[in-house]
Amino acid sequence: LRKTAYGMKEEYDFAIANNLVVTDNEQLAELRQKEVDIKKERMKLSTEKSEYNKYLRNISRIELWEEKLDSAISQLEPIQVPEFTNYPLGDFTKLGRKVGITGFADLHFGKEFIVRGLDGEIINEYNEDVFKQRMWALQEELIHIVIKEELNEIKFFMLGDLLEGILRQSILQNLQYGVVDSTMILSEFLATWFNELSKYVALDIYTTVGNHSELRVLNSKSFEFPHENMERLIVHYIQSRLKDNRNVTVHDAKFMNLVSVLDLNILATHGQHEKDLSRSIDEYLRLYGRPIDMLLTGHLHNGKTQTIGINELGKNIEYLQFPSLVGCDDYSMKLKKSSPAGSYFIVVSEFGRSR
């Protein structure tokens, strides 16, 4: 009551001071409505300012991380990048221009395990040493294909789940490294790995973030804080380490990447939100109004490709579900979709595609 009385007295004093002595109830209601409108406008401005400050805090926090990361990287011994090579197109008058499309999915670096069969035999083993052996073997195979096909450019897709992360407590029993150590070790290895590969071919690198690299803070659920993802830091690290390598272009990490290669529209995503890849191509067409000729995913640790139609140029519409680099683990065994570690390589030319 006291606050109400004070409010009425302020209104009365305001009216007296401005020669607006009000005796009519309708006029008094009008004054009160104007007061409410003024307060609403003030609240709008306050809310807008609060949201803007929140946006600035988020952006500033990300920039601070990147600045601290750049500062730390500057203290490291520089990577010896190869001399810039203007990779010649060669004489492709018969074959036309060719571009390689490849990548990897589900490295799950930091995880350590042994999967055994029914008789106790080892089906798959994974740790840091096995990871590095597979990565260097993959690079050797890529170099072989580059030389054989006379390629000068590769569109390279990192399809998410680069780290094992800590999505749930049960993961802790299979971790060789924690999230921070895994991030540092993997970031430096990938920078070195791409630097070596760039001695043979120009690399255009795209990254789609996965679910295992999410930081699920405050017991949050999947995709509740989608930008809190360690793969963004890994990519920024690689960008900073290879900033002087003119043979390598590293794009910022995204949830999806749409890339056009010789009139071929490629959409890359990790795949945790995909239920049916055949339907996903049509759904993305309706959602974004952009035709998708090739959908690249990972996530299920099981390689699969399928052609689902033909585009207006008479070329295949297809999806490629990349196998994992980690190979079969407890997750894939639970899904009964065991698959060896691997990748795909597609050569795209003006006259078609080959694997």
mmCIF file of C-alpha atoms in Angstrom:
data_model
loop_
_atom_site.group_PDB
_atom_site.id
_atom_site.type_symbol
_atom_site.label_atom_id
_atom_site.label_comp_id
_atom_site.label_asym_id
_atom_site.label_seq_id
_atom_site.Cartn_x
_atom_site.Cartn_y
_atom_site.Cartn_z
ATOM 1 C CA LEU A 1 0.000 0.000 0.000
ATOM 2 C CA ARG A 2 2.820 2.369 0.842
ATOM 3 C CA LYS A 3 4.352 1.932 -2.643
ATOM 4 C CA THR A 4 0.967 2.478 -4.247
ATOM 5 C CA ALA A 5 0.472 5.678 -2.238
ATOM 6 C CA TYR A 6 3.899 6.951 -3.230
ATOM 7 C CA GLY A 7 3.134 6.215 -6.855
ATOM 8 C CA MET A 8 -0.174 8.089 -6.735
ATOM 9 C CA LYS A 9 1.477 11.040 -5.005
ATOM 10 C CA GLU A 10 4.178 11.221 -7.710
ATOM 11 C CA GLU A 11 1.510 11.246 -10.407
ATOM 12 C CA TYR A 12 -0.408 13.985 -8.569
ATOM 13 C CA ASP A 13 2.744 16.095 -8.043
ATOM 14 C CA PHE A 14 3.613 15.702 -11.729
ATOM 15 C CA ALA A 15 0.165 16.838 -12.732
ATOM 16 C CA ILE A 16 0.305 19.887 -10.416
ATOM 17 C CA ALA A 17 3.764 20.881 -11.646
ATOM 18 C CA ASN A 18 2.627 20.786 -15.244
ATOM 19 C CA ASN A 19 -0.772 22.364 -14.724
ATOM 20 C CA LEU A 20 -2.424 19.049 -15.352
ATOM 21 C CA VAL A 21 -4.716 18.776 -12.371
ATOM 22 C CA VAL A 22 -6.788 15.771 -13.177
ATOM 23 C CA THR A 23 -10.119 15.040 -11.657
ATOM 24 C CA ASP A 24 -11.602 12.876 -14.362
ATOM 25 C CA ASN A 25 -11.004 9.115 -14.014
ATOM 26 C CA GLU A 26 -10.589 8.659 -17.764
ATOM 27 C CA GLN A 27 -7.818 11.267 -17.939
ATOM 28 C CA LEU A 28 -6.095 9.698 -14.938
ATOM 29 C CA ALA A 29 -6.177 6.276 -16.628
ATOM 30 C CA GLU A 30 -4.648 7.813 -19.763
ATOM 31 C CA LEU A 31 -1.753 9.236 -17.733
ATOM 32 C CA ARG A 32 -1.153 5.888 -16.090
ATOM 33 C CA GLN A 33 -1.115 4.148 -19.493
ATOM 34 C CA LYS A 34 1.485 6.619 -20.747
ATOM 35 C CA GLU A 35 3.585 5.873 -17.693
ATOM 36 C CA VAL A 36 3.305 2.128 -18.414
ATOM 37 C CA ASP A 37 4.284 2.685 -22.051
ATOM 38 C CA ILE A 38 7.371 4.618 -20.982
ATOM 39 C CA LYS A 39 8.404 1.850 -18.593
ATOM 40 C CA LYS A 40 7.909 -0.770 -21.329
ATOM 41 C CA GLU A 41 10.156 1.139 -23.716
ATOM 42 C CA ARG A 42 12.818 1.398 -21.014
ATOM 43 C CA MET A 43 12.597 -2.354 -20.418
ATOM 44 C CA LYS A 44 12.903 -3.028 -24.151
ATOM 45 C CA LEU A 45 16.078 -0.982 -24.288
ATOM 46 C CA SER A 46 17.429 -2.702 -21.184
ATOM 47 C CA THR A 47 16.674 -6.165 -22.602
ATOM 48 C CA GLU A 48 18.221 -5.293 -25.953
ATOM 49 C CA LYS A 49 21.336 -4.009 -24.214
ATOM 50 C CA SER A 50 21.537 -7.147 -22.065
ATOM 51 C CA GLU A 51 21.272 -9.461 -25.109
ATOM 52 C CA TYR A 52 23.861 -7.424 -26.983
ATOM 53 C CA ASN A 53 26.263 -7.635 -24.034
ATOM 54 C CA LYS A 54 25.700 -11.396 -23.880
ATOM 55 C CA TYR A 55 26.551 -11.655 -27.573
ATOM 56 C CA LEU A 56 29.699 -9.572 -27.049
ATOM 57 C CA ARG A 57 30.752 -11.763 -24.103
ATOM 58 C CA ASN A 58 30.414 -14.927 -26.196
ATOM 59 C CA ILE A 59 32.331 -13.466 -29.121
ATOM 60 C CA SER A 60 34.997 -12.017 -26.828
ATOM 61 C CA ARG A 61 35.424 -15.340 -25.030
ATOM 62 C CA ILE A 62 35.977 -17.191 -28.309
ATOM 63 C CA GLU A 63 38.401 -14.536 -29.542
ATOM 64 C CA LEU A 64 40.264 -14.708 -26.216
ATOM 65 C CA TRP A 65 40.665 -18.484 -26.569
ATOM 66 C CA GLU A 66 41.971 -18.050 -30.096
ATOM 67 C CA GLU A 67 44.355 -15.257 -29.068
ATOM 68 C CA LYS A 68 45.726 -17.354 -26.194
ATOM 69 C CA LEU A 69 46.085 -20.306 -28.550
ATOM 70 C CA ASP A 70 47.891 -18.191 -31.146
ATOM 71 C CA SER A 71 50.185 -16.857 -28.420
ATOM 72 C CA ALA A 72 51.035 -20.378 -27.262
ATOM 73 C CA ILE A 73 51.613 -21.575 -30.833
ATOM 74 C CA SER A 74 53.973 -18.675 -31.496
ATOM 75 C CA GLN A 75 56.266 -20.097 -28.796
ATOM 76 C CA LEU A 76 56.535 -23.443 -30.588
ATOM 77 C CA GLU A 77 59.216 -24.290 -33.097
ATOM 78 C CA PRO A 78 57.736 -23.424 -36.516
ATOM 79 C CA ILE A 79 56.694 -26.230 -38.828
ATOM 80 C CA GLN A 80 58.954 -26.350 -41.869
ATOM 81 C CA VAL A 81 56.373 -25.801 -44.579
ATOM 82 C CA PRO A 82 57.197 -26.836 -48.154
ATOM 83 C CA GLU A 83 57.946 -24.205 -50.737
ATOM 84 C CA PHE A 84 54.857 -22.948 -52.513
ATOM 85 C CA THR A 85 54.056 -25.146 -55.488
ATOM 86 C CA ASN A 86 51.780 -23.863 -58.193
ATOM 87 C CA TYR A 87 50.698 -27.413 -58.966
ATOM 88 C CA PRO A 88 50.392 -27.640 -62.770
ATOM 89 C CA LEU A 89 47.164 -28.854 -64.275
ATOM 90 C CA GLY A 90 49.130 -30.833 -66.822
ATOM 91 C CA ASP A 91 47.795 -31.848 -70.201
ATOM 92 C CA PHE A 92 44.235 -32.846 -69.386
ATOM 93 C CA THR A 93 42.846 -31.985 -72.818
ATOM 94 C CA LYS A 94 41.467 -35.505 -73.082
ATOM 95 C CA LEU A 95 40.512 -36.148 -69.480
ATOM 96 C CA GLY A 96 39.544 -32.641 -68.448
ATOM 97 C CA ARG A 97 40.302 -31.118 -65.064
ATOM 98 C CA LYS A 98 40.349 -33.586 -62.162
ATOM 99 C CA VAL A 99 39.910 -33.037 -58.429
ATOM 100 C CA GLY A 100 40.263 -35.548 -55.610
ATOM 101 C CA ILE A 101 37.634 -35.812 -52.874
ATOM 102 C CA THR A 102 38.542 -37.633 -49.673
ATOM 103 C CA GLY A 103 38.731 -37.291 -45.917
ATOM 104 C CA PHE A 104 38.289 -39.239 -42.718
ATOM 105 C CA ALA A 105 35.695 -39.641 -39.996
ATOM 106 C CA ASP A 106 35.557 -40.708 -36.372
ATOM 107 C CA LEU A 107 39.194 -40.688 -35.284
ATOM 108 C CA HIS A 108 38.132 -40.791 -31.616
ATOM 109 C CA PHE A 109 41.662 -39.860 -30.644
ATOM 110 C CA GLY A 110 42.353 -40.396 -26.940
ATOM 111 C CA LYS A 111 40.449 -43.674 -26.805
ATOM 112 C CA GLU A 112 42.248 -46.899 -25.941
ATOM 113 C CA PHE A 113 40.633 -50.329 -26.187
ATOM 114 C CA ILE A 114 40.798 -53.910 -27.407
ATOM 115 C CA VAL A 115 37.771 -55.596 -29.020
ATOM 116 C CA ARG A 116 37.819 -59.374 -28.839
ATOM 117 C CA GLY A 117 35.874 -62.004 -30.736
ATOM 118 C CA LEU A 118 33.904 -64.992 -29.494
ATOM 119 C CA ASP A 119 37.062 -67.049 -28.957
ATOM 120 C CA GLY A 120 38.999 -64.214 -27.325
ATOM 121 C CA GLU A 121 40.872 -63.275 -30.491
ATOM 122 C CA ILE A 122 41.641 -59.579 -31.067
ATOM 123 C CA ILE A 123 39.269 -58.064 -33.640
ATOM 124 C CA ASN A 124 40.503 -54.512 -33.246
ATOM 125 C CA GLU A 125 42.969 -52.635 -31.065
ATOM 126 C CA TYR A 126 43.259 -48.870 -30.793
ATOM 127 C CA ASN A 127 45.557 -46.415 -29.045
ATOM 128 C CA GLU A 128 47.809 -43.493 -29.961
ATOM 129 C CA ASP A 129 50.404 -45.691 -31.686
ATOM 130 C CA VAL A 130 47.788 -47.543 -33.751
ATOM 131 C CA PHE A 131 46.185 -44.210 -34.675
ATOM 132 C CA LYS A 132 49.473 -42.824 -35.992
ATOM 133 C CA GLN A 133 50.250 -46.008 -37.942
ATOM 134 C CA ARG A 134 46.857 -45.836 -39.656
ATOM 135 C CA MET A 135 47.210 -42.125 -40.431
ATOM 136 C CA TRP A 136 50.638 -42.500 -42.050
ATOM 137 C CA ALA A 137 49.420 -45.554 -43.986
ATOM 138 C CA LEU A 138 46.441 -43.515 -45.188
ATOM 139 C CA GLN A 139 48.737 -40.695 -46.306
ATOM 140 C CA GLU A 140 50.932 -43.137 -48.214
ATOM 141 C CA GLU A 141 47.868 -44.429 -50.060
ATOM 142 C CA LEU A 142 46.679 -40.885 -50.806
ATOM 143 C CA ILE A 143 50.059 -39.933 -52.262
ATOM 144 C CA HIS A 144 49.961 -43.040 -54.449
ATOM 145 C CA ILE A 145 46.532 -42.045 -55.821
ATOM 146 C CA VAL A 146 47.625 -38.409 -56.349
ATOM 147 C CA ILE A 147 50.624 -39.495 -58.431
ATOM 148 C CA LYS A 148 48.693 -42.145 -60.348
ATOM 149 C CA GLU A 149 45.783 -39.823 -61.204
ATOM 150 C CA GLU A 150 48.016 -36.753 -61.755
ATOM 151 C CA LEU A 151 45.943 -34.724 -59.300
ATOM 152 C CA ASN A 152 46.895 -31.229 -58.259
ATOM 153 C CA GLU A 153 44.075 -30.549 -55.783
ATOM 154 C CA ILE A 154 42.186 -32.437 -53.080
ATOM 155 C CA LYS A 155 39.015 -31.345 -51.321
ATOM 156 C CA PHE A 156 39.617 -32.873 -47.909
ATOM 157 C CA PHE A 157 36.759 -33.386 -45.428
ATOM 158 C CA MET A 158 37.234 -34.005 -41.717
ATOM 159 C CA LEU A 159 33.834 -35.446 -40.856
ATOM 160 C CA GLY A 160 33.770 -35.068 -37.091
ATOM 161 C CA ASP A 161 34.439 -36.960 -33.860
ATOM 162 C CA LEU A 162 38.140 -36.238 -34.098
ATOM 163 C CA LEU A 163 38.301 -36.711 -30.314
ATOM 164 C CA GLU A 164 36.791 -39.327 -28.047
ATOM 165 C CA GLY A 165 35.792 -36.614 -25.564
ATOM 166 C CA ILE A 166 33.775 -37.241 -22.409
ATOM 167 C CA LEU A 167 30.108 -37.542 -23.293
ATOM 168 C CA ARG A 168 29.307 -39.824 -20.363
ATOM 169 C CA GLN A 169 31.072 -41.303 -17.335
ATOM 170 C CA SER A 170 31.446 -44.748 -18.921
ATOM 171 C CA ILE A 171 33.872 -43.277 -21.476
ATOM 172 C CA LEU A 172 36.431 -42.573 -18.741
ATOM 173 C CA GLN A 173 37.431 -46.242 -18.483
ATOM 174 C CA ASN A 174 38.671 -46.280 -22.104
ATOM 175 C CA LEU A 175 40.504 -42.952 -22.214
ATOM 176 C CA GLN A 176 44.224 -42.909 -22.868
ATOM 177 C CA TYR A 177 44.264 -39.104 -22.601
ATOM 178 C CA GLY A 178 41.888 -36.505 -21.239
ATOM 179 C CA VAL A 179 40.149 -33.951 -23.431
ATOM 180 C CA VAL A 180 42.780 -31.213 -23.077
ATOM 181 C CA ASP A 181 45.779 -33.474 -23.670
ATOM 182 C CA SER A 182 44.010 -35.216 -26.559
ATOM 183 C CA THR A 183 43.271 -31.847 -28.165
ATOM 184 C CA MET A 184 46.877 -30.662 -27.928
ATOM 185 C CA ILE A 185 48.450 -33.896 -29.172
ATOM 186 C CA LEU A 186 45.990 -34.390 -32.031
ATOM 187 C CA SER A 187 46.154 -30.759 -33.178
ATOM 188 C CA GLU A 188 49.927 -30.857 -33.566
ATOM 189 C CA PHE A 189 49.849 -34.256 -35.273
ATOM 190 C CA LEU A 190 47.218 -33.187 -37.823
ATOM 191 C CA ALA A 191 49.103 -29.972 -38.595
ATOM 192 C CA THR A 192 52.232 -32.013 -39.284
ATOM 193 C CA TRP A 193 50.280 -34.628 -41.257
ATOM 194 C CA PHE A 194 48.607 -32.104 -43.569
ATOM 195 C CA ASN A 195 51.905 -30.246 -43.985
ATOM 196 C CA GLU A 196 53.586 -33.428 -45.225
ATOM 197 C CA LEU A 197 50.733 -34.262 -47.595
ATOM 198 C CA SER A 198 50.843 -30.745 -49.051
ATOM 199 C CA LYS A 199 54.268 -31.542 -50.529
ATOM 200 C CA TYR A 200 52.436 -33.613 -53.140
ATOM 201 C CA VAL A 201 49.094 -31.888 -53.682
ATOM 202 C CA ALA A 202 47.207 -28.699 -52.818
ATOM 203 C CA LEU A 203 44.760 -29.212 -49.948
ATOM 204 C CA ASP A 204 41.423 -27.486 -49.435
ATOM 205 C CA ILE A 205 40.305 -28.650 -45.966
ATOM 206 C CA TYR A 206 36.758 -28.552 -44.572
ATOM 207 C CA THR A 207 35.662 -29.673 -41.104
ATOM 208 C CA THR A 208 32.236 -30.664 -39.807
ATOM 209 C CA VAL A 209 32.060 -30.897 -36.025
ATOM 210 C CA GLY A 210 30.890 -34.104 -34.378
ATOM 211 C CA ASN A 211 29.106 -34.910 -31.157
ATOM 212 C CA HIS A 212 31.992 -36.515 -29.233
ATOM 213 C CA SER A 213 33.981 -33.276 -29.231
ATOM 214 C CA GLU A 214 31.175 -31.319 -27.562
ATOM 215 C CA LEU A 215 31.799 -29.874 -24.111
ATOM 216 C CA ARG A 216 28.616 -30.835 -22.293
ATOM 217 C CA VAL A 217 29.006 -28.384 -19.447
ATOM 218 C CA LEU A 218 26.649 -28.206 -16.459
ATOM 219 C CA ASN A 219 25.194 -31.638 -17.291
ATOM 220 C CA SER A 220 23.860 -30.268 -20.572
ATOM 221 C CA LYS A 221 22.448 -32.512 -23.272
ATOM 222 C CA SER A 222 23.580 -33.093 -26.846
ATOM 223 C CA PHE A 223 23.597 -29.949 -28.994
ATOM 224 C CA GLU A 224 22.435 -27.810 -26.058
ATOM 225 C CA PHE A 225 25.645 -25.745 -26.353
ATOM 226 C CA PRO A 226 26.533 -26.499 -29.990
ATOM 227 C CA HIS A 227 29.362 -23.968 -30.242
ATOM 228 C CA GLU A 228 31.199 -25.448 -27.246
ATOM 229 C CA ASN A 229 33.107 -27.920 -29.394
ATOM 230 C CA MET A 230 36.827 -28.724 -29.173
ATOM 231 C CA GLU A 231 37.068 -29.346 -32.917
ATOM 232 C CA ARG A 232 36.805 -25.602 -33.422
ATOM 233 C CA LEU A 233 40.023 -25.199 -31.426
ATOM 234 C CA ILE A 234 41.712 -28.045 -33.324
ATOM 235 C CA VAL A 235 40.923 -26.377 -36.643
ATOM 236 C CA HIS A 236 42.084 -22.974 -35.404
ATOM 237 C CA TYR A 237 45.325 -24.591 -34.230
ATOM 238 C CA ILE A 238 45.924 -26.116 -37.666
ATOM 239 C CA GLN A 239 45.134 -22.772 -39.317
ATOM 240 C CA SER A 240 47.641 -20.998 -37.099
ATOM 241 C CA ARG A 241 50.391 -23.609 -37.504
ATOM 242 C CA LEU A 242 50.034 -23.746 -41.302
ATOM 243 C CA LYS A 243 49.335 -20.070 -41.949
ATOM 244 C CA ASP A 244 52.560 -19.813 -43.977
ATOM 245 C CA ASN A 245 51.858 -22.929 -46.057
ATOM 246 C CA ARG A 246 50.420 -21.624 -49.315
ATOM 247 C CA ASN A 247 49.627 -25.152 -50.449
ATOM 248 C CA VAL A 248 47.006 -25.565 -47.704
ATOM 249 C CA THR A 249 43.673 -23.788 -47.135
ATOM 250 C CA VAL A 250 41.900 -24.594 -43.856
ATOM 251 C CA HIS A 251 38.303 -23.402 -43.492
ATOM 252 C CA ASP A 252 36.615 -22.748 -40.148
ATOM 253 C CA ALA A 253 34.808 -25.700 -38.573
ATOM 254 C CA LYS A 254 31.051 -25.783 -39.213
ATOM 255 C CA PHE A 255 28.090 -28.042 -38.549
ATOM 256 C CA MET A 256 27.667 -28.509 -42.308
ATOM 257 C CA ASN A 257 29.780 -27.619 -45.328
ATOM 258 C CA LEU A 258 28.392 -27.132 -48.828
ATOM 259 C CA VAL A 259 31.169 -27.249 -51.425
ATOM 260 C CA SER A 260 30.874 -27.018 -55.206
ATOM 261 C CA VAL A 261 33.358 -29.057 -57.243
ATOM 262 C CA LEU A 262 33.057 -29.056 -61.045
ATOM 263 C CA ASP A 263 29.272 -28.474 -60.944
ATOM 264 C CA LEU A 264 28.971 -31.087 -58.191
ATOM 265 C CA ASN A 265 27.269 -29.879 -54.989
ATOM 266 C CA ILE A 266 28.737 -31.726 -52.003
ATOM 267 C CA LEU A 267 27.168 -31.440 -48.544
ATOM 268 C CA ALA A 268 29.265 -32.711 -45.633
ATOM 269 C CA THR A 269 27.949 -33.272 -42.108
ATOM 270 C CA HIS A 270 28.909 -35.576 -39.257
ATOM 271 C CA GLY A 271 25.671 -37.522 -39.429
ATOM 272 C CA GLN A 272 24.434 -37.788 -35.845
ATOM 273 C CA HIS A 273 21.127 -36.164 -36.840
ATOM 274 C CA GLU A 274 20.586 -38.256 -39.979
ATOM 275 C CA LYS A 275 18.076 -41.112 -39.791
ATOM 276 C CA ASP A 276 17.948 -42.040 -43.490
ATOM 277 C CA LEU A 277 20.638 -40.653 -45.803
ATOM 278 C CA SER A 278 18.500 -41.175 -48.906
ATOM 279 C CA ARG A 279 15.734 -39.047 -47.413
ATOM 280 C CA SER A 280 18.222 -36.525 -46.017
ATOM 281 C CA ILE A 281 19.289 -35.453 -49.518
ATOM 282 C CA ASP A 282 15.683 -34.625 -50.438
ATOM 283 C CA GLU A 283 15.051 -33.000 -47.053
ATOM 284 C CA TYR A 284 18.049 -30.691 -47.389
ATOM 285 C CA LEU A 285 16.882 -29.750 -50.896
ATOM 286 C CA ARG A 286 13.473 -28.722 -49.510
ATOM 287 C CA LEU A 287 15.010 -27.051 -46.467
ATOM 288 C CA TYR A 288 17.656 -24.929 -48.207
ATOM 289 C CA GLY A 289 16.508 -24.892 -51.819
ATOM 290 C CA ARG A 290 19.925 -26.128 -52.972
ATOM 291 C CA PRO A 291 20.316 -29.381 -54.917
ATOM 292 C CA ILE A 292 22.649 -31.908 -53.274
ATOM 293 C CA ASP A 293 24.532 -34.251 -55.598
ATOM 294 C CA MET A 294 26.673 -35.934 -52.949
ATOM 295 C CA LEU A 295 26.157 -36.238 -49.194
ATOM 296 C CA LEU A 296 29.199 -37.098 -47.049
ATOM 297 C CA THR A 297 28.770 -38.334 -43.466
ATOM 298 C CA GLY A 298 30.439 -40.438 -40.806
ATOM 299 C CA HIS A 299 29.187 -41.186 -37.274
ATOM 300 C CA LEU A 300 28.048 -44.819 -37.621
ATOM 301 C CA HIS A 301 31.592 -46.301 -37.979
ATOM 302 C CA ASN A 302 30.361 -48.257 -40.970
ATOM 303 C CA GLY A 303 31.152 -47.568 -44.619
ATOM 304 C CA LYS A 304 28.277 -47.424 -47.066
ATOM 305 C CA THR A 305 27.622 -45.813 -50.455
ATOM 306 C CA GLN A 306 24.471 -45.684 -52.507
ATOM 307 C CA THR A 307 23.261 -43.978 -55.658
ATOM 308 C CA ILE A 308 19.688 -42.744 -55.215
ATOM 309 C CA GLY A 309 19.020 -40.880 -58.475
ATOM 310 C CA ILE A 310 20.320 -38.806 -61.362
ATOM 311 C CA ASN A 311 20.597 -35.015 -61.462
ATOM 312 C CA GLU A 312 19.641 -32.707 -64.329
ATOM 313 C CA LEU A 313 23.137 -33.060 -65.810
ATOM 314 C CA GLY A 314 22.734 -36.820 -65.994
ATOM 315 C CA LYS A 315 25.167 -37.479 -63.117
ATOM 316 C CA ASN A 316 24.576 -39.605 -60.040
ATOM 317 C CA ILE A 317 23.031 -38.322 -56.828
ATOM 318 C CA GLU A 318 24.586 -40.359 -54.058
ATOM 319 C CA TYR A 319 25.659 -40.517 -50.453
ATOM 320 C CA LEU A 320 28.900 -41.766 -48.942
ATOM 321 C CA GLN A 321 28.848 -42.817 -45.318
ATOM 322 C CA PHE A 322 32.557 -42.901 -44.464
ATOM 323 C CA PRO A 323 33.930 -45.746 -42.367
ATOM 324 C CA SER A 324 35.715 -44.706 -39.195
ATOM 325 C CA LEU A 325 39.453 -44.527 -38.637
ATOM 326 C CA VAL A 326 39.017 -46.012 -35.170
ATOM 327 C CA GLY A 327 37.470 -49.167 -36.638
ATOM 328 C CA CYS A 328 35.006 -51.328 -34.772
ATOM 329 C CA ASP A 329 34.660 -50.455 -31.100
ATOM 330 C CA ASP A 330 32.144 -51.062 -28.338
ATOM 331 C CA TYR A 331 29.716 -48.629 -29.998
ATOM 332 C CA SER A 332 29.781 -50.188 -33.468
ATOM 333 C CA MET A 333 29.694 -53.710 -32.008
ATOM 334 C CA LYS A 334 26.592 -52.745 -30.042
ATOM 335 C CA LEU A 335 24.971 -51.605 -33.300
ATOM 336 C CA LYS A 336 26.121 -54.867 -34.947
ATOM 337 C CA LYS A 337 27.753 -52.785 -37.679
ATOM 338 C CA SER A 338 31.364 -53.823 -37.357
ATOM 339 C CA SER A 339 33.563 -52.354 -40.068
ATOM 340 C CA PRO A 340 37.350 -52.094 -40.489
ATOM 341 C CA ALA A 341 39.095 -48.735 -40.401
ATOM 342 C CA GLY A 342 39.132 -46.985 -43.741
ATOM 343 C CA SER A 343 38.223 -44.059 -45.948
ATOM 344 C CA TYR A 344 36.974 -43.229 -49.446
ATOM 345 C CA PHE A 345 38.639 -41.439 -52.355
ATOM 346 C CA ILE A 346 36.685 -40.129 -55.325
ATOM 347 C CA VAL A 347 38.239 -38.636 -58.439
ATOM 348 C CA VAL A 348 35.908 -36.095 -60.028
ATOM 349 C CA SER A 349 36.438 -34.888 -63.572
ATOM 350 C CA GLU A 350 34.392 -33.044 -66.133
ATOM 351 C CA PHE A 351 33.320 -36.400 -67.490
ATOM 352 C CA GLY A 352 32.363 -38.277 -64.354
ATOM 353 C CA ARG A 353 33.546 -39.820 -61.088
ATOM 354 C CA SER A 354 35.636 -42.807 -60.135
ATOM 355 C CA ARG A 355 36.620 -44.428 -56.850
#
